[in-house]
Short mmCIF file of C-alpha atoms in Angstrom, two decimals:
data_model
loop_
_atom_site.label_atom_id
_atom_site.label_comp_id
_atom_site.label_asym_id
_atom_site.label_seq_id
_atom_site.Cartn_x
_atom_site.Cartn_y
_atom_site.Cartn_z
CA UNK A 1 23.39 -24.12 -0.87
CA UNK A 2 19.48 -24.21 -0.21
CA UNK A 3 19.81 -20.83 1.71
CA UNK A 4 21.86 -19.04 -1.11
CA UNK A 5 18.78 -20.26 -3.48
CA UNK A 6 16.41 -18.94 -0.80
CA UNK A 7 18.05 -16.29 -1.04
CA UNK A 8 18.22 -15.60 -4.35
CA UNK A 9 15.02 -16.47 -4.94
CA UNK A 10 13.45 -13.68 -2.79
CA UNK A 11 15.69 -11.35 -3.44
CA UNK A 12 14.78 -11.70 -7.48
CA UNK A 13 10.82 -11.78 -6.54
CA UNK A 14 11.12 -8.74 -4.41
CA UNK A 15 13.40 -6.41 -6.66
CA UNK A 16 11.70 -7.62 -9.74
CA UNK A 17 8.32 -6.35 -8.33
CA UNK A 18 9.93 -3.35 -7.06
CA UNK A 19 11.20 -2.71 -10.77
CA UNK A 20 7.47 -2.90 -12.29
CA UNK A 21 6.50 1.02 -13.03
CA UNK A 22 9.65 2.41 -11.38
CA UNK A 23 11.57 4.88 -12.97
CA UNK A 24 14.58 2.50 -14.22
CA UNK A 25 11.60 1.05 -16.48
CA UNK A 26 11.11 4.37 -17.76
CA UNK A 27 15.08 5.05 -18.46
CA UNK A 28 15.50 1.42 -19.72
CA UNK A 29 12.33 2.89 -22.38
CA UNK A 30 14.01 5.55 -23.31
CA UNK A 31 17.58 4.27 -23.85
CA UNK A 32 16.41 1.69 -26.03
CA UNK A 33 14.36 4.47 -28.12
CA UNK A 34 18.31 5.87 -28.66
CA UNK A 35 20.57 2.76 -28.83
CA UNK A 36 20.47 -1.08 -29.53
CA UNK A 37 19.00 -3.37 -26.51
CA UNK A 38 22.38 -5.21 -26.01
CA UNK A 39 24.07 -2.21 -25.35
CA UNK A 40 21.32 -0.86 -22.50
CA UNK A 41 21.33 -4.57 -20.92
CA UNK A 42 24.75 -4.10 -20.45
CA UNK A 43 25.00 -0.99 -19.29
CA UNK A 44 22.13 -1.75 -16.43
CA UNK A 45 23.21 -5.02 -15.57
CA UNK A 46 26.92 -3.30 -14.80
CA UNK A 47 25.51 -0.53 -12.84
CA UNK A 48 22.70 -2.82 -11.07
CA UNK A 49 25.41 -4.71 -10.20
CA UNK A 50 28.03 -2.04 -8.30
CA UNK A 51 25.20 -0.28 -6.53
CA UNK A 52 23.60 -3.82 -5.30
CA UNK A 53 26.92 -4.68 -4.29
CA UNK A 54 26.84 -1.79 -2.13
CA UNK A 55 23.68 -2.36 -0.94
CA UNK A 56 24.46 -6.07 0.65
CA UNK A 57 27.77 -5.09 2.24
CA UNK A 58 25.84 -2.27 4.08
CA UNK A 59 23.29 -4.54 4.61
CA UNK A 60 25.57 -7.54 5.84
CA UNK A 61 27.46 -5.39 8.08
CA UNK A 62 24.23 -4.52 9.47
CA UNK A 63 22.80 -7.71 10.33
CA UNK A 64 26.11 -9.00 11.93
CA UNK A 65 25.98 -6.38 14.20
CA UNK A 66 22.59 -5.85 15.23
CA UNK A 67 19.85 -8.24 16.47
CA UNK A 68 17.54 -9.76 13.82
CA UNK A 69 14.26 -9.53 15.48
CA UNK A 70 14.49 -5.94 15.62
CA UNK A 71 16.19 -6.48 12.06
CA UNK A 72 12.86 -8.01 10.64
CA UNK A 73 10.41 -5.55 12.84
CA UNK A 74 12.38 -2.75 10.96
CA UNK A 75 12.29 -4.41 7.33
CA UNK A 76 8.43 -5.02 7.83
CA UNK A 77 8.15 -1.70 8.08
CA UNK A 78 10.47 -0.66 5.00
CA UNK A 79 8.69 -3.06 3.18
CA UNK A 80 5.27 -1.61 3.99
CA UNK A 81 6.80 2.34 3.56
CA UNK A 82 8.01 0.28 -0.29
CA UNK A 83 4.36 -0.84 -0.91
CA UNK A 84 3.28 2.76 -0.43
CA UNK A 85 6.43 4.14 -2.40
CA UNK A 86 5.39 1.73 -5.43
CA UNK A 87 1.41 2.77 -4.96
CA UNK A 88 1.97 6.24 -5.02
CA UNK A 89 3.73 5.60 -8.93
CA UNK A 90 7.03 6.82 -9.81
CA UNK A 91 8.12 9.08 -12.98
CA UNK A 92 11.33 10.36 -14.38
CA UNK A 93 12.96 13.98 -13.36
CA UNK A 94 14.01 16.59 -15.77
CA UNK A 95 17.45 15.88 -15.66
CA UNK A 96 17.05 11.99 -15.84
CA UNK A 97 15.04 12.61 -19.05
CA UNK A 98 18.37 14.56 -20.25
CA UNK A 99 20.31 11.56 -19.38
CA UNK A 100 18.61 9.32 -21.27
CA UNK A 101 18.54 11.71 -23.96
CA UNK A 102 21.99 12.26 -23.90
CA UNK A 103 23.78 10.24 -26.85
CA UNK A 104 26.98 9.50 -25.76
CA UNK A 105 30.13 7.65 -27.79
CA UNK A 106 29.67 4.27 -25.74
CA UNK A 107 26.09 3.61 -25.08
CA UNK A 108 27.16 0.81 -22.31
CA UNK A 109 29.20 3.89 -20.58
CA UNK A 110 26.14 6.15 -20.93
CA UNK A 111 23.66 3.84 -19.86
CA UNK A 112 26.01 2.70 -16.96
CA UNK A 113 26.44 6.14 -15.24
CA UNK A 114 22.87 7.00 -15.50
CA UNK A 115 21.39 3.73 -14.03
CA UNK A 116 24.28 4.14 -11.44
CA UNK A 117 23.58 7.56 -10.30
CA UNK A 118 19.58 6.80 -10.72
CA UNK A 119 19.49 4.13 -8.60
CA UNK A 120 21.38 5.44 -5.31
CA UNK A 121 19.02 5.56 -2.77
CA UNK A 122 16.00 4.34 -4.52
CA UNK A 123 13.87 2.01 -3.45
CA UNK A 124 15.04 -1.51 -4.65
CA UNK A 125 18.90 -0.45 -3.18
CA UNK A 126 16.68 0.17 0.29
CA UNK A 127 15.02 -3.32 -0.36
CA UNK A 128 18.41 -5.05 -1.06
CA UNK A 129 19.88 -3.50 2.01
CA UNK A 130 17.01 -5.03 4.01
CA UNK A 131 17.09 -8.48 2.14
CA UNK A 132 20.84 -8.62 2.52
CA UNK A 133 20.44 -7.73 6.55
CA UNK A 134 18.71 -11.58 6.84
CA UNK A 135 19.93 -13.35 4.08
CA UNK A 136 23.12 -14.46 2.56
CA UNK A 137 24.78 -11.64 0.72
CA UNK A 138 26.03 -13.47 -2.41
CA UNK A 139 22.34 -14.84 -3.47
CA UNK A 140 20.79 -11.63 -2.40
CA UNK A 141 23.65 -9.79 -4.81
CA UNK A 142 22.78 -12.09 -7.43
CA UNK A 143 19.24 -12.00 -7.05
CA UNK A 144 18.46 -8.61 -6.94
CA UNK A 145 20.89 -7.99 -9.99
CA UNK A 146 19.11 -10.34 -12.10
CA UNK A 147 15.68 -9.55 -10.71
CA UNK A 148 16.40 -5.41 -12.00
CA UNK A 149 17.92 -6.49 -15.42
CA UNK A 150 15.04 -8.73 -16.63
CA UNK A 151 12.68 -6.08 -15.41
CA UNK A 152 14.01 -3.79 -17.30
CA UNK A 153 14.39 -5.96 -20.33
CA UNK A 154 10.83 -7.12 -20.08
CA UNK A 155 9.96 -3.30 -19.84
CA UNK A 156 12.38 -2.79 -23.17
CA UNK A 157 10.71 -6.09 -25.20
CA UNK A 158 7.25 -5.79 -24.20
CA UNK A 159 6.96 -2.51 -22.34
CA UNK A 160 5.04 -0.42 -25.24
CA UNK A 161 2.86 -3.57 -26.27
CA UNK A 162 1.87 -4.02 -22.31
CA UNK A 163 1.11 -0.27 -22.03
CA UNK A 164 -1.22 -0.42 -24.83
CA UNK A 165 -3.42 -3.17 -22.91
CA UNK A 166 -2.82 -3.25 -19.33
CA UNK A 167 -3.50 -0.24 -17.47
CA UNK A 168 -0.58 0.79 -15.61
CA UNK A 169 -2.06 1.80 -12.45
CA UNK A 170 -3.50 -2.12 -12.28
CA UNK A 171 0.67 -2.96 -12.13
CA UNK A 172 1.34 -0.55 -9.55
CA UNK A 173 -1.66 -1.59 -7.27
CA UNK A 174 -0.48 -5.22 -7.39
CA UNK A 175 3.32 -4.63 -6.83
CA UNK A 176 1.90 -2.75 -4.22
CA UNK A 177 -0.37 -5.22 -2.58
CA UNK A 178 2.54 -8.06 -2.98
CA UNK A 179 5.25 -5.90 -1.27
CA UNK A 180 2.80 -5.15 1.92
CA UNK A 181 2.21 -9.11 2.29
CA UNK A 182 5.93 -9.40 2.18
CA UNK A 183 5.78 -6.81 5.10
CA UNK A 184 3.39 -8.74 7.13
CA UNK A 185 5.32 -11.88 6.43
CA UNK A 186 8.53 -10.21 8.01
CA UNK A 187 6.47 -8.46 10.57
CA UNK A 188 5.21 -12.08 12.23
CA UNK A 189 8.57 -12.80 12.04
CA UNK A 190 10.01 -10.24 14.22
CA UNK A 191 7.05 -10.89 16.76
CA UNK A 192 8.36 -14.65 17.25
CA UNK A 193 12.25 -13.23 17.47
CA UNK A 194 11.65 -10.80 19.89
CA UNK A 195 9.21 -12.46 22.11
CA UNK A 196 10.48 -16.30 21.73
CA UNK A 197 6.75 -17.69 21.51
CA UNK A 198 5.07 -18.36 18.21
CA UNK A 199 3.76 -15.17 16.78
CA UNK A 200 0.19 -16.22 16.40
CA UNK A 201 0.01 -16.84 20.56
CA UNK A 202 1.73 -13.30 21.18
CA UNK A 203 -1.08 -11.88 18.85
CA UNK A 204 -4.14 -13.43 20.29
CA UNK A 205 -2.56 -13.18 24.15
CA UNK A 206 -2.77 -9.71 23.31
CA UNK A 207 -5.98 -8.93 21.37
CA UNK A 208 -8.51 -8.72 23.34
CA UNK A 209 -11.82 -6.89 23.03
CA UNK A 210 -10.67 -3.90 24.44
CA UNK A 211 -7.88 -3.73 22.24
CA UNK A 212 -10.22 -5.20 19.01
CA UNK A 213 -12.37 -2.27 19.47
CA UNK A 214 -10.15 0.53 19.51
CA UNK A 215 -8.55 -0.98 16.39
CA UNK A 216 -11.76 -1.26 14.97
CA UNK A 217 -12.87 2.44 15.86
CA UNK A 218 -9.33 3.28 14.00
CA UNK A 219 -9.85 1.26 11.16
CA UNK A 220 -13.36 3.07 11.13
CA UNK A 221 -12.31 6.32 11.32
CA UNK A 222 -9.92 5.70 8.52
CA UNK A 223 -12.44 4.49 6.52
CA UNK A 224 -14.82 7.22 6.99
CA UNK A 225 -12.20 10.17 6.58
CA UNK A 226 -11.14 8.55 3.40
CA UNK A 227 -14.54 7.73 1.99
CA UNK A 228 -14.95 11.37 2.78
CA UNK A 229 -11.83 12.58 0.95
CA UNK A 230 -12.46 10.11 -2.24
CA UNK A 231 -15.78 10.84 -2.93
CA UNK A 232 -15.30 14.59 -2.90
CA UNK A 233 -12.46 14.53 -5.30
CA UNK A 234 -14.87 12.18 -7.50
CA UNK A 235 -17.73 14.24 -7.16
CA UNK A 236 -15.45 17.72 -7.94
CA UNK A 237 -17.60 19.56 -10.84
CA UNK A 238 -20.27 16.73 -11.36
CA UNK A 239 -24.10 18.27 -11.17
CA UNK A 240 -26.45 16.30 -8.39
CA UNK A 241 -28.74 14.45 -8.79
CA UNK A 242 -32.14 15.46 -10.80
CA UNK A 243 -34.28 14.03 -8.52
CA UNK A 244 -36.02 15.82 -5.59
CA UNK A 245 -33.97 15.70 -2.08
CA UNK A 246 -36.61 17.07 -0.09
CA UNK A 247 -37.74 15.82 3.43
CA UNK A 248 -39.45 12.49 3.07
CA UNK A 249 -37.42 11.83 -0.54
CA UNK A 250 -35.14 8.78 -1.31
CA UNK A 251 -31.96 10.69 -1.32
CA UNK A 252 -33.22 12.17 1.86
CA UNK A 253 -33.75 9.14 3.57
CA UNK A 254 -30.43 7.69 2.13
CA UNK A 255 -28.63 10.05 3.95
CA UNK A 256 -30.46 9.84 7.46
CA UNK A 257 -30.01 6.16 7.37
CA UNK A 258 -26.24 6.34 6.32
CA UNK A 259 -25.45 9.40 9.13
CA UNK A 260 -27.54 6.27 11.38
CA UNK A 261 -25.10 3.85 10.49
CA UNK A 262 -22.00 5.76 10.39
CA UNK A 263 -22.68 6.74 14.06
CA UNK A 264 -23.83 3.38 15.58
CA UNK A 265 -20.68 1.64 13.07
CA UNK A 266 -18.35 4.07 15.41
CA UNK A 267 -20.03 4.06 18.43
CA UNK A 268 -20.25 0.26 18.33
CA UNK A 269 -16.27 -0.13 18.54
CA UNK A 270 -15.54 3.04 20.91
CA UNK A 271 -18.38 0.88 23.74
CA UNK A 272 -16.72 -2.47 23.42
CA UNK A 273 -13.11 -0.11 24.02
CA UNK A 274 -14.16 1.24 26.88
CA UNK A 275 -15.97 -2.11 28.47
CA UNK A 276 -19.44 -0.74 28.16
CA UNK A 277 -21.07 -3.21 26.20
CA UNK A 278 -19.36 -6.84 25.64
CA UNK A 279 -19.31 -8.64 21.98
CA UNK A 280 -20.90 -11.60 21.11
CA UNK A 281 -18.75 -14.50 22.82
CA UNK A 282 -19.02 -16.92 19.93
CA UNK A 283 -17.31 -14.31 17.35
CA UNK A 284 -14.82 -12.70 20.16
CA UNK A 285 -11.78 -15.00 19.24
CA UNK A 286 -8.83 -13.23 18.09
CA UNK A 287 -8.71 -14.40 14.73
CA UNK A 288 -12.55 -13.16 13.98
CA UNK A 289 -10.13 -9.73 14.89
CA UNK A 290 -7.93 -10.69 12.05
CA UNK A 291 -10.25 -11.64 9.58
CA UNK A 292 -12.57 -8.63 10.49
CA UNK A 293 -9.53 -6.49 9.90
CA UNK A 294 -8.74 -7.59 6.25
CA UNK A 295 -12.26 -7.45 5.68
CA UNK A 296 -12.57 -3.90 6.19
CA UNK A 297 -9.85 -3.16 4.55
CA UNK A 298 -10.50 -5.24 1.16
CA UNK A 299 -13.56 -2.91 1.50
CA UNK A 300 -12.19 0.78 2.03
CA UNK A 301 -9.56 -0.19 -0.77
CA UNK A 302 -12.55 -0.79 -3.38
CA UNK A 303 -14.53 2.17 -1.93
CA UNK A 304 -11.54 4.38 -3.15
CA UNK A 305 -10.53 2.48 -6.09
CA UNK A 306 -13.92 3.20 -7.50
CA UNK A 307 -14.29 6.82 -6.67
CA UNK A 308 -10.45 7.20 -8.15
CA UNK A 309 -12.18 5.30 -11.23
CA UNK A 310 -15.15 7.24 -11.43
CA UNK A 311 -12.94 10.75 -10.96
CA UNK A 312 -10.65 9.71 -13.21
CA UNK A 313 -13.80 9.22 -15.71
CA UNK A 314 -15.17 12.66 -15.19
CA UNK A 315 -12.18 14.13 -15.41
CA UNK A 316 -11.46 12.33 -18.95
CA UNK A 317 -14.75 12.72 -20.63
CA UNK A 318 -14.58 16.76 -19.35
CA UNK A 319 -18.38 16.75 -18.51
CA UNK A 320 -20.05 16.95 -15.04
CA UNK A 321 -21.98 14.08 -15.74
CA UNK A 322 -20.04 11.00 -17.11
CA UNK A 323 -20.74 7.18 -17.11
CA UNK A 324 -17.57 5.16 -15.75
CA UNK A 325 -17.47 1.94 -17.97
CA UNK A 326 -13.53 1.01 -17.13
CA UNK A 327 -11.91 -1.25 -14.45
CA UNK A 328 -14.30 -2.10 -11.89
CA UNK A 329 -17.46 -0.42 -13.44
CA UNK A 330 -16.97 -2.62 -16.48
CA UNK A 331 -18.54 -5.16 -14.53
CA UNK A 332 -20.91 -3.34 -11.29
CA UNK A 333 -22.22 -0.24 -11.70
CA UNK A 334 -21.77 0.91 -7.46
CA UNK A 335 -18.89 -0.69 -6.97
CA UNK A 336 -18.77 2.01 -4.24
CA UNK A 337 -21.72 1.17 -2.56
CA UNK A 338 -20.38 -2.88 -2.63
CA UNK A 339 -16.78 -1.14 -0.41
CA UNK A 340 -18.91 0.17 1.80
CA UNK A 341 -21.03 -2.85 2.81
CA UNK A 342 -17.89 -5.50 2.60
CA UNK A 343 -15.83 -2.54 5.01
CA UNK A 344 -18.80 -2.70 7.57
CA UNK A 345 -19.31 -5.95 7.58
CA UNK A 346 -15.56 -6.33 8.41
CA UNK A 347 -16.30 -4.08 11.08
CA UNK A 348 -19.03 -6.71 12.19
CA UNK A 349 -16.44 -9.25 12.17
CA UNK A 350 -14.04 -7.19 14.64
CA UNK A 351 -16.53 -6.07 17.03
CA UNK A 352 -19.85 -8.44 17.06
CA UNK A 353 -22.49 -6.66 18.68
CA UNK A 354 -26.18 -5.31 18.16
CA UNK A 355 -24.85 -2.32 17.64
CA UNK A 356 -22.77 -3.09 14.85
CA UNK A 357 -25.04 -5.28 13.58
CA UNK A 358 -27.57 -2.51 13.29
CA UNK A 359 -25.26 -0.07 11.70
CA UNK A 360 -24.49 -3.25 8.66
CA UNK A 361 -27.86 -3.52 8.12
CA UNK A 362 -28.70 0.54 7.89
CA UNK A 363 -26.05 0.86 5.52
CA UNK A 364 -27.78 -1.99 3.42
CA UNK A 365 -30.64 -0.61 3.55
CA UNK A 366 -29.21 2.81 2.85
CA UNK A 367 -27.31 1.77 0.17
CA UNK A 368 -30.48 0.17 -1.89
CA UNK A 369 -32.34 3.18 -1.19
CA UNK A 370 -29.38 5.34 -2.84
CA UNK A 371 -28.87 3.08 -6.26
CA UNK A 372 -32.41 2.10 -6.49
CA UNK A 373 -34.31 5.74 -6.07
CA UNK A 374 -31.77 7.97 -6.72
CA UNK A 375 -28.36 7.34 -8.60
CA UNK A 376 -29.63 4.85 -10.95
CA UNK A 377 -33.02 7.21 -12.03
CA UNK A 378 -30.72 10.14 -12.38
CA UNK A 379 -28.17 8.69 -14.46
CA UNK A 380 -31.25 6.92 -16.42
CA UNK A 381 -33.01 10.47 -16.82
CA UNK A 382 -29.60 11.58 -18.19
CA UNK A 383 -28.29 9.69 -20.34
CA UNK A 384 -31.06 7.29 -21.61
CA UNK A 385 -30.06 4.91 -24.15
CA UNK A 386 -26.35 4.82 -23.25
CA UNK A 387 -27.41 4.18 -19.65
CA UNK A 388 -29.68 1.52 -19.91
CA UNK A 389 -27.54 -0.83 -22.15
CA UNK A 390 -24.72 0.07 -19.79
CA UNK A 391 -27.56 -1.35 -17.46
CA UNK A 392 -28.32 -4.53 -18.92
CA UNK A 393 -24.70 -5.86 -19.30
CA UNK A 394 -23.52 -5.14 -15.66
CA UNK A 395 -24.64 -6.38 -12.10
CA UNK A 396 -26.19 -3.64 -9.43
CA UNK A 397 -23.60 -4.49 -6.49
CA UNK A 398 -22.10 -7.91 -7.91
CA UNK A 399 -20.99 -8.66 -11.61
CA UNK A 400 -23.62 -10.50 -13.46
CA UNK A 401 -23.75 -14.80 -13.07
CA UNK A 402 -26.20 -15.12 -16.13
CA UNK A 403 -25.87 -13.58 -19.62
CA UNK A 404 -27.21 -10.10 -19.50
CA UNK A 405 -30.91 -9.94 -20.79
CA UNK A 406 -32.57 -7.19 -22.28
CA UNK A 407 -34.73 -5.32 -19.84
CA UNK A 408 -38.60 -4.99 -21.21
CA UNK A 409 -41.54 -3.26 -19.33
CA UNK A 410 -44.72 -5.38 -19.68
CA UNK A 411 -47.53 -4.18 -21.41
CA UNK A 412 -45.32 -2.03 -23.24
CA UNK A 413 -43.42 -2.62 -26.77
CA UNK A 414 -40.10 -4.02 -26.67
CA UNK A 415 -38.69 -0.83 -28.78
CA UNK A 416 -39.98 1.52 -25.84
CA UNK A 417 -37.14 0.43 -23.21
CA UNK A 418 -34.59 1.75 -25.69
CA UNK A 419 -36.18 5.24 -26.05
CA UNK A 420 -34.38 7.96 -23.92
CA UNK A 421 -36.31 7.99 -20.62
CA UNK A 422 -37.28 11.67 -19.45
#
């Protein structure tokens, strides 16, 4: 009994996150704009129903017949592949728009067929396969049924209030981040299957430096290219910066001291690879790796969260010049510059050396240099008023701790540090 409640609790978590901005949200939407709600619960609760069905006898066959370590290293990696599904957003085709156009004499019969034929080979059947290859089938069935139908009837009730408050890529990025925990989670799991010792002592028998570093050179790279990538789809159209970039300038040296620290931050892990320098032996533990690792990547993730932001705000306002107030600028205004300190000082963490201690401490350094003298003047010179009581309600690289308090010059009259600088 406790495993078919295990089972049906997980199976309910999982499907119901994999329901949150999927397509069958969108359907449920627009079948509800046509018929009653009764009638559309029905129909997806009897076609959730048939195709999970079909998903846990595949998926039972398959774990009777195959062994579950490699079972669980393969679901880690579906799960991850549904994390990246759910990021990337989902919307409806042309011809599912038609069928939930379509009125039909029985709305349960219409709503049936089109959830039915909607939902073979999506995502959550691919989930329920995988739950149902190392769980019980019957509370993975049930489940997954009930996880899809309340999704979509919490999309029906609340759906258009939600969408009017919440922004619907902060849903996806959260499904998202819960479905590749659930993908670690089954990945540790395979590791203690398949090698019969506790996961933890496979990882750390295995990470050593050598190993740490050409993870961390990886991890760098990664970073780097998609730093690269983000900021010039962020940057697409917008003017630069007012202020001189001449030799001996503050956006000169900015850039000298971040091309520093981009080169020591990869030469640091590509050294401690090939055994030519050795890291610090009071950080060098295996779990420093670990920690380093999520580090780096909480910090590339809110590098390109707030260039997508601050695209997404230039793109909206239709100007090559436009202040990002929304999501994570609501709060910092280089939110940016904050990703790229937290993903080098992950990098720290992975690979402790002078090296890499240098490169944190150029890109600090380069980083003031660029918000201080160059970004912060230029948008100040541009905008003026708008800027500088976006200014005073919003923290540099951290959200405010006090009360925001207007900025005043001395020696000059309080009404001056509203007046449009330039």
């Amino acid at each position: 009994m406790h495993d078919v409640l295990f089972a049906f609790a997980l199976s309910f978590g999982v499907i119901f996150l994999a329901e949150l901005g999927d397509k069958s949200q969108l359907m449920a939407l627009t079948f509800a704009t046509r018929y009653k709600t009764w009638p559309v619960l029905i129909g997806i609760t009897i076609a959730t129903s048939l195709v999970h069905l079909v998903s846990v006898a595949i998926g039972f066959g398959l774990g009777s017949s195959l062994p579950t370590g490699w079972i669980a290293l393969v679901a880690a990696i579906a799960f991850f592949g549904f994390g990246a599904w759910t990021l990337r957003g989902d919307s409806l085709t042309d011809e599912e728009e038609a069928k939930a156009g379509r009125r039909a004499r029985s709305a349960v019969v219409a709503v049936s067929v089109a959830f039915f034929l909607a939902e073979l080979g999506d995502k959550t059947m691919l989930a329920t396969i995988t739950l149902a290859t190392q769980h019980g089938w019957f509370g993975v069935w049930l489940g997954s049924t009930l996880g899809m139908v309340v999704a979509d009837a919490l999309a029906i009730v609340v759906g258009r209030q939600l969408g009017k408050r919440l922004p619907e890529r902060t849903i996806r990025y959260g499904a998202s981040v819960l479905f590749v925990l659930f993908g670690a989670v089954l990945l540790v799991d395979s590791i203690g299957q398949l090698s019969g010792r506790p996961a933890w002592d496979v990882v750390a028998g295995a990470l050593n430096h050598h190993l740490a570093g050409w993870i961390a050179l990886a991890l760098g790279v990664v970073t780097i290219v998609g730093g690269a990538y983000g900021r010039r789809w962020a940057r697409a159209g917008a003017r630069r910066s007012p202020l001189a970039a001449g030799v001996g300038s503050p956006a000169w040296w900015s850039r000298v001291l971040f091309g520093l620290a981009l080169l020591l931050g990869l030469a640091a892990p590509l050294l401690v690879a090939a055994d030519v320098i050795q890291p610090f032996q009071l950080f060098s533990r295996p779990s420093y790796v670990v920690v380093g690792a999520g580090v780096l990547l909480l910090g590339l993730a809110l590098l390109l969260a707030s260039l997508a932001q601050l695209g997404s705000a230039r793109r909206r306002g239709g100007a090559p010049l436009a202040l990002a107030t929304s999501g994570l600028y609501s709060r910092v205004r280089n939110p940016a510059f904050t990703g790229m300190i937290v993903a080098t000082a992950g990098l720290l963490v992975m690979v402790p050396t002078a090296l890499a201690l240098l490169a944190t401490v150029l890109i600090v350094v380069a980083v003031q240099i660029q918000a201080r003298g160059v970004r912060e003047p230029g948008l100040s010179r541009e905008l003026g008023e708008d800027y500088a009581n976006y200014v005073a309600r919003t923290g540099r690289f951290l959200p405010r701790v006090r009360p925001p308090e207007p900025e005043h010059t001395p020696g000059m009259p309080a009404d001056t540090d509203r007046q449009r600088v330039g």
